[in-house]
């Protein structure tokens, strides 16, 4: 980072331990940590990359000529293009050889790719792909339909924190093999699409629906996921009945992030989660009685 930083620029890092960001200004020594799991960085002042302000990956330039799928993984996350070289041209120039049948993981996170660029890349995807990480890009119905036609058997699907006007094809992008699903901040994710998507991946182990504000009343659909280990649902309005359904059924939860817990019954169910390692959420104590 020191080598990449330009004069006058600052680098901000966020320390993450056991999946939890430490508070701003934290020092490793203050938390008795020998090391941290990850460092999230962003440049300031930020250039216009087309992403949200929540940068999570260091920015780097991509040399397309040197790009290849290393051990079945193709990683162009956090990249940006040099002046005069737009993202669509970058997508076109990605070598076909990098999308061979050995490709299992494609990481496009935080590239700010427009629908045309994503479509150009997704049309090259082989049937061997198992993990697609593509948060913080710009999806369209046509892009999702392209993935739909590929009929991929994905273990992990990440399309969250992106612009996506229509999410109706989502149920056809997952399957019984899907274990990790990131849908956070998809403003147009509707309850019926959400429920249909979860019904297609009953063995899901990790789910992110942070800031999906339209899901009020459909939280209970998560209760159909008995293998769920990690649930991130901050900034999602939840009803007590839905929360209790999840706490009763998802007994394998290890990491749980809720907007709030507001009843003694919910807290009692929460206490019965024997595998729970991390809980984050607001606990309303006004109506808990004794």
Coordinates of C-alpha atoms in Angstrom, one line a residue:
X1 CA 0.0 0.0 0.0
X2 CA 2.9 2.4 0.8
X3 CA 4.2 1.8 -2.7
X4 CA 0.9 2.4 -4.4
X5 CA -0.1 5.5 -2.4
X6 CA 0.4 8.8 -4.1
X7 CA 1.7 12.0 -2.4
X8 CA -1.2 13.7 -0.6
X9 CA -3.3 10.5 -0.4
X10 CA -4.3 8.8 2.8
X11 CA -5.1 5.1 3.3
X12 CA -7.8 4.1 5.8
X13 CA -7.8 0.5 7.1
X14 CA -10.4 -1.4 9.0
X15 CA -9.4 -4.3 11.1
X16 CA -11.5 -7.4 11.1
X17 CA -11.4 -10.2 13.7
X18 CA -13.6 -13.2 13.6
X19 CA -15.8 -11.6 11.0
X20 CA -16.4 -8.5 13.1
X21 CA -14.9 -5.1 12.2
X22 CA -13.2 -3.5 15.2
X23 CA -14.4 0.0 16.2
X24 CA -12.8 3.0 14.4
X25 CA -9.4 3.9 15.8
X26 CA -8.8 0.4 17.2
X27 CA -5.3 -0.8 17.7
X28 CA -4.4 -4.5 17.6
X29 CA -2.8 -4.4 21.0
X30 CA -5.9 -3.0 22.6
X31 CA -7.8 -6.2 21.8
X32 CA -5.2 -8.8 22.7
X33 CA -5.0 -9.9 19.1
X34 CA -1.8 -11.4 17.7
X35 CA -3.0 -10.6 14.2
X36 CA -6.1 -9.6 12.3
X37 CA -8.0 -11.6 9.7
X38 CA -8.3 -9.0 7.1
X39 CA -7.6 -5.3 6.4
X40 CA -10.2 -3.3 4.4
X41 CA -8.7 -0.3 2.7
X42 CA -9.9 2.6 0.7
X43 CA -8.2 5.6 -0.9
X44 CA -9.2 9.2 -0.1
X45 CA -10.1 11.3 -1.8
X46 CA -11.9 8.6 -3.8
X47 CA -11.9 8.7 -7.6
X48 CA -15.2 8.0 -9.4
X49 CA -15.2 4.3 -9.8
X50 CA -19.0 3.8 -9.8
X51 CA -19.1 2.0 -6.5
X52 CA -20.7 2.9 -3.2
X53 CA -18.6 4.7 -0.5
X54 CA -18.2 1.4 1.4
X55 CA -14.9 0.4 -0.2
X56 CA -13.7 -3.0 1.1
X57 CA -10.8 -3.9 -1.2
X58 CA -7.5 -2.2 -2.1
X59 CA -7.6 -0.6 -5.5
X60 CA -5.2 -2.1 -8.1
X61 CA -4.6 -1.8 -11.8
X62 CA -5.1 -4.9 -14.0
X63 CA -2.7 -6.1 -16.6
X64 CA -5.0 -8.2 -18.9
X65 CA -2.1 -9.7 -20.8
X66 CA -0.8 -11.3 -17.6
X67 CA -4.2 -12.5 -16.4
X68 CA -4.8 -16.2 -16.0
X69 CA -6.9 -18.6 -13.9
X70 CA -4.5 -19.6 -11.1
X71 CA -5.6 -23.0 -9.6
X72 CA -9.1 -22.6 -10.9
X73 CA -9.5 -19.0 -9.6
X74 CA -9.8 -15.8 -11.6
X75 CA -9.5 -12.7 -9.4
X76 CA -9.9 -9.2 -10.8
X77 CA -11.6 -7.8 -7.7
X78 CA -11.0 -4.2 -6.8
X79 CA -9.5 -3.3 -10.2
X80 CA -9.8 -0.1 -12.1
X81 CA -8.7 0.8 -15.6
X82 CA -6.0 3.2 -16.8
X83 CA -7.0 6.5 -18.5
X84 CA -8.5 6.0 -21.9
X85 CA -9.3 2.3 -21.3
X86 CA -12.9 1.7 -20.2
X87 CA -14.3 -1.2 -18.4
X88 CA -16.2 -2.6 -21.3
X89 CA -13.0 -2.9 -23.3
X90 CA -11.4 -4.5 -20.2
X91 CA -14.2 -7.1 -20.2
X92 CA -13.8 -7.7 -24.0
X93 CA -10.0 -8.1 -23.6
X94 CA -10.2 -10.7 -20.8
X95 CA -8.6 -13.8 -22.4
X96 CA -10.9 -16.6 -23.3
X97 CA -8.3 -19.1 -22.1
X98 CA -8.9 -17.7 -18.5
X99 CA -12.5 -19.0 -18.7
X100 CA -11.7 -22.7 -19.4
X101 CA -13.4 -25.7 -17.9
X102 CA -11.0 -25.6 -15.0
X103 CA -12.4 -22.2 -13.7
X104 CA -14.2 -22.7 -10.4
X105 CA -14.0 -19.3 -8.8
X106 CA -14.6 -15.9 -10.4
X107 CA -14.1 -12.8 -8.2
X108 CA -15.4 -9.5 -9.7
X109 CA -16.1 -7.7 -6.4
X110 CA -16.0 -3.9 -6.4
X111 CA -15.1 -3.4 -10.0
X112 CA -18.1 -1.1 -10.7
X113 CA -18.8 -2.9 -14.0
X114 CA -21.8 -1.7 -16.0
X115 CA -24.4 -4.3 -17.3
X116 CA -22.7 -4.4 -20.7
X117 CA -19.4 -5.3 -19.2
X118 CA -20.9 -7.9 -16.9
X119 CA -22.8 -9.5 -19.8
X120 CA -19.6 -9.7 -21.9
X121 CA -17.9 -11.6 -19.0
X122 CA -20.8 -13.8 -18.0
X123 CA -21.2 -15.0 -21.6
X124 CA -17.8 -16.6 -21.3
X125 CA -18.5 -18.5 -18.0
X126 CA -17.9 -22.2 -18.2
X127 CA -20.2 -24.8 -16.6
X128 CA -17.4 -25.7 -14.1
X129 CA -17.9 -22.4 -12.2
X130 CA -18.7 -23.0 -8.5
X131 CA -18.3 -19.6 -6.9
X132 CA -19.3 -16.2 -8.3
X133 CA -18.3 -13.1 -6.3
X134 CA -19.7 -10.0 -8.0
X135 CA -20.8 -7.5 -5.3
X136 CA -20.7 -3.8 -6.0
X137 CA -21.3 -3.9 -9.7
X138 CA -24.3 -2.8 -11.9
X139 CA -26.7 -5.6 -12.7
X140 CA -29.6 -5.6 -15.1
X141 CA -32.4 -8.0 -15.9
X142 CA -30.5 -9.1 -19.0
X143 CA -27.4 -9.8 -17.0
X144 CA -29.3 -12.0 -14.5
X145 CA -31.0 -13.8 -17.4
X146 CA -27.6 -14.6 -18.9
X147 CA -26.6 -16.3 -15.6
X148 CA -30.0 -18.0 -15.6
X149 CA -29.4 -19.5 -19.0
X150 CA -26.0 -20.8 -17.9
X151 CA -27.7 -23.0 -15.3
X152 CA -24.6 -23.0 -13.1
X153 CA -24.4 -25.2 -10.0
X154 CA -23.0 -22.5 -7.7
X155 CA -21.8 -23.2 -4.2
X156 CA -21.5 -19.4 -3.6
X157 CA -23.4 -16.5 -5.2
X158 CA -22.6 -12.9 -4.3
X159 CA -24.5 -10.2 -6.1
X160 CA -25.1 -7.9 -3.1
X161 CA -24.4 -4.2 -2.6
X162 CA -25.0 -3.6 -6.2
X163 CA -27.5 -1.7 -8.5
X164 CA -30.1 -4.2 -9.6
X165 CA -33.5 -3.0 -10.8
X166 CA -35.2 -6.4 -11.2
X167 CA -34.3 -9.4 -9.1
X168 CA -36.9 -11.9 -10.3
X169 CA -34.4 -14.4 -11.9
X170 CA -32.6 -14.9 -8.6
X171 CA -34.3 -18.2 -7.7
X172 CA -32.9 -19.8 -10.9
X173 CA -29.3 -18.7 -10.0
X174 CA -29.1 -21.0 -6.9
X175 CA -29.6 -24.7 -6.3
X176 CA -29.3 -27.4 -3.6
X177 CA -25.5 -27.1 -3.8
X178 CA -25.6 -23.4 -2.8
X179 CA -24.1 -22.8 0.6
X180 CA -23.4 -19.1 0.6
X181 CA -25.7 -16.3 -0.7
X182 CA -25.0 -12.5 -0.5
X183 CA -28.0 -10.3 -1.4
X184 CA -27.3 -7.3 0.9
X185 CA -28.6 -3.9 -0.1
X186 CA -30.6 -5.1 -3.1
X187 CA -33.3 -2.4 -2.8
X188 CA -35.6 -4.2 -5.3
X189 CA -35.5 -7.6 -3.7
X190 CA -39.2 -8.4 -3.0
X191 CA -40.5 -10.9 -0.4
X192 CA -41.8 -13.4 -3.0
X193 CA -38.5 -13.5 -4.9
X194 CA -36.6 -13.8 -1.6
X195 CA -38.8 -16.7 -0.4
X196 CA -38.5 -18.5 -3.8
X197 CA -34.7 -18.1 -3.8
X198 CA -34.4 -19.6 -0.3
X199 CA -36.6 -22.5 -1.3
X200 CA -34.2 -23.5 -4.0
X201 CA -31.1 -23.7 -1.6
X202 CA -32.3 -25.5 1.5
X203 CA -28.8 -26.3 2.6
X204 CA -27.6 -22.7 2.8
X205 CA -25.0 -22.1 5.5
X206 CA -24.4 -18.3 5.1
X207 CA -26.9 -15.6 4.2
X208 CA -26.4 -11.8 3.9
X209 CA -29.6 -9.6 3.5
X210 CA -28.3 -6.4 5.2
X211 CA -30.4 -3.3 4.2
X212 CA -32.9 -5.3 2.2
X213 CA -35.7 -3.1 3.5
X214 CA -38.6 -4.6 1.5
X215 CA -38.4 -8.0 3.3
X216 CA -40.6 -6.9 6.2
X217 CA -42.9 -9.8 7.0
X218 CA -40.9 -12.4 5.1
X219 CA -38.1 -12.9 7.7
X220 CA -39.6 -16.2 8.8
X221 CA -38.7 -17.7 5.4
X222 CA -35.2 -18.1 6.7
X223 CA -36.5 -20.7 9.2
X224 CA -36.5 -23.2 6.3
X225 CA -32.7 -23.3 6.4
X226 CA -31.7 -25.7 9.2
X227 CA -28.0 -25.8 8.2
X228 CA -27.6 -22.0 8.4
X229 CA -24.4 -20.9 10.3
X230 CA -24.2 -17.2 9.5
X231 CA -27.0 -14.7 9.1
X232 CA -26.4 -11.0 8.5
X233 CA -29.6 -9.0 8.6
X234 CA -28.8 -5.6 10.0
X235 CA -31.0 -2.7 8.9
X236 CA -33.8 -5.2 8.1
X237 CA -37.1 -4.6 9.9
X238 CA -38.1 -7.9 11.5
X239 CA -41.2 -9.0 13.4
X240 CA -41.0 -11.0 16.6
X241 CA -42.8 -14.0 15.1
X242 CA -40.3 -14.2 12.2
X243 CA -37.3 -13.9 14.5
X244 CA -38.6 -16.6 16.8
X245 CA -39.2 -18.9 13.9
X246 CA -35.6 -18.5 12.8
X247 CA -34.2 -19.0 16.3
X248 CA -36.2 -22.2 16.8
X249 CA -35.3 -23.7 13.5
X250 CA -31.8 -22.5 12.7
X251 CA -30.1 -24.1 15.8
X252 CA -26.7 -24.3 14.1
X253 CA -26.2 -20.6 14.0
X254 CA -22.7 -19.4 14.9
X255 CA -22.8 -15.8 13.7
X256 CA -26.0 -13.8 14.0
X257 CA -26.5 -10.1 13.1
X258 CA -30.0 -8.8 13.8
X259 CA -31.4 -5.3 13.8
X260 CA -33.1 -5.9 17.1
X261 CA -34.4 -8.5 19.6
X262 CA -37.4 -7.1 21.4
X263 CA -39.1 -9.8 23.6
X264 CA -38.1 -12.1 26.4
X265 CA -39.2 -15.1 24.3
X266 CA -36.7 -14.2 21.6
X267 CA -33.9 -13.7 24.1
X268 CA -34.7 -17.1 25.7
X269 CA -34.5 -18.7 22.3
X270 CA -31.3 -16.9 21.6
X271 CA -29.7 -18.3 24.7
X272 CA -30.5 -21.8 23.5
X273 CA -28.2 -21.5 20.5
X274 CA -25.3 -23.6 21.7
X275 CA -23.0 -22.9 18.8
X276 CA -23.4 -19.1 18.8
X277 CA -20.1 -17.4 18.8
X278 CA -21.0 -13.8 17.6
X279 CA -24.2 -11.9 18.2
X280 CA -24.7 -8.3 17.1
X281 CA -28.0 -6.4 17.4
X282 CA -30.1 -4.1 19.5
X283 CA -31.7 -5.7 22.6
X284 CA -34.8 -3.8 23.7
X285 CA -35.3 -4.4 27.4
X286 CA -38.3 -2.2 28.1
X287 CA -40.9 -5.0 27.9
X288 CA -38.9 -7.9 29.2
X289 CA -40.3 -7.9 32.7
X290 CA -38.4 -10.3 35.0

